[in-house]
Every structure is written in C-alpha cells, then in structure tokens.
Amino acid sequence: MSIKKCFLLLFYPEGVILFPMFKWQMISFETVESTNDTARDYPCGTAVVARCQTQGRGRHGRTWQSLNGNLFLSVVLPEMGEKTPLLAFVVGLAVVEALPEVPLKLKWPNDVLKNGAKVAGILLERTDDKVIAGIGVNLKQAPQQHLLYRTDTLGTGLSPQALAERILKSLNTMLTRFQENGTAWLLACWLKKAAGVGQLITVKMPTETITGIFNTLSPEGALLLTLDNGTQKAVSAGDIFL
Ligand code: BTN
C-alpha cells in the first residue's frame, strides 16, 4: 500500500525531529473487533474506521461500549520515544479543535467532556515501531451502564465519516504545531482546554486514592498535585474525579 508522506526537517529547542506530515489513507470496515487492533497491520499515516466494533476497549483494559452510530477511529502514528505519551494530548486537542461548535473540555489524561460528561475517549497503544491512537466518540449514543463517569452524546448532526475527516485534518494541524513549538507549548495549550485546573480533584490509582489541587502538568505530562499537607505529588496514571 502506498501512502504519500512528505518529511519536514525542523529545528526547535528540544532538538531535531523528523516528523511525517500525513496525507491520511482512510480504510473503512463494516465490523472489526477493535480498530486499534486492525490498525496495527498498517503503516504510519493510516486511519482505520469501523461502523461496528465487537471488542472495543478503553484504558486500563476496560470495555469500550461500541454503540451504533458512534465513531470508532484509530490512527497510526510514528513512535516518538519519550515523547510518545504526549501524543495523547495532541490527539485530545485535535478532537476539541475539530469541533469548534461544541463547548468541549479535556480531562486528564485522555478524555473529552461536554458539560462535565464524557463524550469521547482516547486510547494510546504502542507497537515496536508505531503508535496507535484510538478515538471513540459518542456521536449518536452514550453508554449508560457500569461506568465511572457521566456520559453524553456530542449532539451534532455529524456522521462518523464527517467527524473522522474533521479529526484527521485537525490532527495534522496539531502535529505540525507540536513539532514547530515543542512540549511546553503543547502542555500550555492542553491546560487552557483542561477541566479541573486549580481545583480540588480526586485521583484513583490502582493502590491508592488521593485528593489534591490540580496545579499543572509535568514536562512528561504527569499530573502535578498539591496535597492537603502541602507536599507536591506527580501522578502518571490514574482516573481523576472533578
Ligand atoms: C477510554 O476512554 O478509556 C479510551 C476509549 C478509546 C475507545 C476507542 S474506539 C476506537 C478505538 N478502538 C478501541 O478498541 N478503542 C479505541
């Protein structure tokens, strides 16, 4: 399969990055187990969409209820070493910027909220040499059962295909801006759109639950909290409750 890529060589304070600008190759399926699994077989620059997913998954091995009419999209991105986890922020911002007509917020690490309810989730997975970013958007239906959070639908008349196209366009813009402006810029953009900054939040981790003020993000994208006793804590994985 051939995909058109052009490579830009750019210099910025964090070094030289050779990053592909994608002319996305979109491949559509009727039914797959998970678009993230299907995408693994394709090269960088591929976007996989499916009308149905039978084994959609979310973060921490949870099931992603893949209801009819919603968007199930996975994009294949290049491995970026230690910066790979930051791609979740790039993708989150791309989803928000793709939908200027909807008042959306980002919830650390990978959720998209509308009026405090989850409308989209992002799952970043690595292979040996690629990164698969899976994006699930509740376009027509919001799952209601066995959930940690409130959910909602996006509430636009967009079809999954139209939304996928918007997100891919916006993702190219965000990837370019990220490579031009670097990590500090990315995190500042993300924080501007984030829910809960400066507020008391609860973070559930596998072995403990903590409460603290959400101050900012570390350069690696960890949540930086101030706890009740005044100490600072960095959290790199968990679920936050606002
Ligand atoms: C989360 O919020 O836990 C992340 C959910 C990610 C769901 C999407 S739907 C498309 C892609 N395929 C999957 O199996 N998961 C992601």
XYZ file of C-alpha atoms and ligand atoms in Angstrom:
258
model
C 0.000 0.000 0.000
C 1.413 3.385 -0.824
C 0.881 6.442 1.249
C 2.048 9.899 0.425
C 4.231 11.404 3.082
C 6.442 14.386 2.989
C 9.056 14.797 5.673
C 9.843 18.103 7.235
C 13.129 18.655 8.958
C 12.547 21.143 11.700
C 14.702 22.579 14.414
C 13.367 23.638 17.773
C 14.800 23.912 21.262
C 14.329 20.241 22.057
C 16.407 19.100 19.094
C 15.859 17.979 15.554
C 12.756 15.977 14.791
C 11.967 14.295 11.541
C 8.243 14.070 11.527
C 5.921 12.907 8.763
C 3.081 15.107 7.584
C 0.348 12.728 6.642
C -1.929 12.564 3.721
C -4.123 10.152 5.618
C -5.097 6.909 3.996
C -8.507 6.124 5.450
C -9.609 2.478 5.449
C -13.202 1.692 6.385
C -14.534 -1.591 7.743
C -18.046 -2.764 8.453
C -17.157 -4.730 11.618
C -13.881 -5.280 13.459
C -13.025 -6.476 16.939
C -11.158 -3.256 17.729
C -9.960 -0.614 15.268
C -6.803 -0.353 17.393
C -6.001 -3.999 16.616
C -6.790 -3.635 12.921
C -4.631 -0.510 12.662
C -1.552 -2.405 13.860
C -1.261 -4.065 10.438
C -0.952 -0.742 8.593
C 1.813 1.829 8.197
C 2.038 5.292 9.725
C -0.414 7.655 8.109
C -3.263 5.137 8.059
C -6.625 5.856 9.658
C -8.916 2.895 10.334
C -12.640 3.433 10.882
C -15.297 0.814 11.509
C -19.060 1.027 11.667
C -19.162 -1.632 14.413
C -16.653 -2.820 16.998
C -17.264 -6.116 18.784
C -14.420 -5.830 21.306
C -13.760 -2.143 21.693
C -11.508 -1.408 24.627
C -10.661 1.592 26.736
C -7.878 2.498 29.137
C -6.797 0.033 31.812
C -8.289 -2.904 29.880
C -11.835 -1.627 30.291
C -14.536 -2.375 27.742
C -15.442 0.478 25.406
C -19.147 0.064 24.712
C -19.276 0.488 20.957
C -22.823 1.614 20.274
C -24.358 2.027 16.811
C -23.787 5.346 15.093
C -20.730 6.303 17.157
C -17.253 6.931 15.810
C -14.538 4.285 16.170
C -11.321 5.591 14.648
C -7.681 4.560 15.049
C -4.739 6.387 13.536
C -1.224 5.038 13.076
C 1.441 7.492 14.205
C 5.225 7.260 14.434
C 6.900 6.216 17.663
C 8.364 9.310 19.346
C 10.406 7.758 22.148
C 9.967 9.541 25.450
C 7.555 11.998 23.833
C 5.125 9.275 22.758
C 2.782 9.700 25.756
C 2.368 13.353 24.766
C 0.611 12.223 21.591
C -2.498 11.649 23.716
C -2.580 15.398 24.391
C -2.057 16.149 20.688
C -4.962 13.860 19.772
C -7.206 15.263 22.534
C -6.587 18.804 21.323
C -7.223 17.705 17.736
C -10.653 16.351 18.737
C -11.548 19.573 20.555
C -10.333 21.770 17.689
C -12.233 19.651 15.179
C -15.475 20.645 16.891
C -15.404 24.411 17.452
C -19.215 24.499 17.645
C -19.308 22.280 20.760
C -18.031 23.556 24.140
C -15.582 20.758 24.924
C -13.020 20.352 27.703
C -10.184 17.883 28.155
C -9.925 15.688 31.223
C -6.546 14.261 32.178
C -5.250 12.116 30.757
C -7.312 11.227 27.688
C -10.986 12.147 27.961
C -13.100 14.741 26.204
C -16.002 16.246 28.162
C -19.110 18.206 27.265
C -20.684 19.958 30.253
C -18.693 17.652 32.521
C -19.895 14.434 30.855
C -17.602 12.189 28.832
C -18.273 12.297 25.095
C -15.012 10.843 23.788
C -12.054 8.782 24.938
C -8.575 8.244 23.542
C -6.521 5.085 23.890
C -2.821 5.280 23.016
C -1.085 1.946 22.397
C 2.488 1.269 21.287
C 3.826 -1.420 18.995
C 7.573 -1.919 18.412
C 7.801 0.932 15.940
C 4.403 2.646 15.800
C 1.815 4.273 17.997
C -1.887 3.547 17.585
C -4.186 6.298 18.786
C -7.754 5.044 19.123
C -10.520 7.621 19.329
C -14.059 6.752 20.355
C -16.709 9.473 20.142
C -20.297 9.164 21.388
C -21.934 10.684 18.348
C -25.385 9.130 18.478
C -25.498 7.131 21.728
C -23.919 7.425 25.157
C -23.303 4.272 27.194
C -25.158 4.411 30.499
C -24.250 1.312 32.465
C -21.284 0.236 34.586
C -19.466 3.495 34.150
C -17.108 5.517 36.304
C -18.340 8.793 34.822
C -21.382 10.570 33.454
C -21.586 10.299 29.687
C -23.319 12.248 26.950
C -23.556 12.389 23.178
C -21.813 15.034 21.160
C -25.148 16.415 19.983
C -24.110 17.407 16.477
C -25.657 16.042 13.309
C -22.253 14.885 12.074
C -21.858 11.413 10.594
C -18.952 9.242 11.824
C -17.259 9.706 8.436
C -17.586 13.502 8.522
C -16.260 13.658 12.069
C -13.349 11.336 11.219
C -12.382 13.633 8.342
C -12.513 16.691 10.577
C -10.400 14.996 13.250
C -7.740 13.866 10.748
C -7.434 17.381 9.349
C -7.186 18.856 12.807
C -4.664 16.181 13.840
C -2.325 17.184 11.026
C -2.510 20.790 12.178
C -1.827 19.844 15.813
C 1.078 17.524 14.916
C 2.676 20.273 12.852
C 2.236 22.841 15.605
C 3.637 20.401 18.161
C 6.764 19.812 16.142
C 7.214 23.515 15.492
C 6.553 24.736 19.022
C 7.553 21.857 21.313
C 6.363 20.292 24.535
C 5.909 23.413 26.693
C 3.623 24.886 24.055
C 1.623 21.663 23.774
C 1.101 21.375 27.519
C 0.109 25.051 27.780
C -2.494 24.556 25.012
C -3.784 21.441 26.704
C -4.045 23.158 30.105
C -6.065 26.015 28.556
C -8.690 23.487 27.488
C -8.477 21.294 30.584
C -11.165 20.731 33.205
C -10.279 20.990 36.875
C -7.071 23.059 36.761
C -6.601 24.876 40.087
C -9.365 22.805 41.642
C -9.504 20.088 44.271
C -9.664 16.747 42.497
C -9.578 13.083 43.463
C -7.247 10.677 41.705
C -7.937 6.956 41.817
C -4.873 4.811 41.236
C -4.635 1.016 41.413
C -3.395 1.005 45.021
C -4.470 4.356 46.474
C -6.847 7.268 46.104
C -5.598 10.786 46.784
C -7.077 14.260 46.813
C -5.256 17.469 45.977
C -5.200 20.666 43.963
C -4.523 20.089 40.269
C -1.734 22.623 39.670
C -0.292 21.807 36.308
C 1.365 19.072 34.217
C 4.993 17.946 34.355
C 7.009 18.108 31.089
C 6.255 14.395 30.697
C 2.522 15.009 31.023
C 2.118 13.765 34.599
C -0.494 15.397 36.794
C 1.117 17.655 39.431
C -0.947 17.941 42.586
C -0.568 19.789 45.863
C -1.791 17.531 48.651
C -3.502 18.665 51.890
C -0.200 18.547 53.783
C 1.362 20.924 51.230
C 3.556 18.322 49.511
C 3.699 18.051 45.726
C 2.813 14.770 44.069
C 3.248 13.692 40.451
C 0.757 11.134 39.125
C 1.482 9.450 35.823
C -1.506 7.061 35.641
C -4.943 7.101 37.214
C -8.530 8.257 36.887
C -9.452 11.720 38.044
C -12.752 12.820 39.500
C -13.528 16.512 39.394
C -11.033 5.399 27.142
O -11.675 6.426 27.381
O -10.852 4.530 28.007
C -10.464 5.218 25.761
C -11.504 4.717 24.830
C -10.986 4.512 23.406
C -12.026 3.865 22.525
C -11.580 3.806 21.097
S -12.870 3.368 19.979
C -11.698 3.220 18.710
C -10.511 2.512 19.302
N -10.706 1.067 19.315
C -10.759 0.589 20.553
O -10.906 -0.609 20.850
N -10.624 1.563 21.441
C -10.456 2.852 20.802
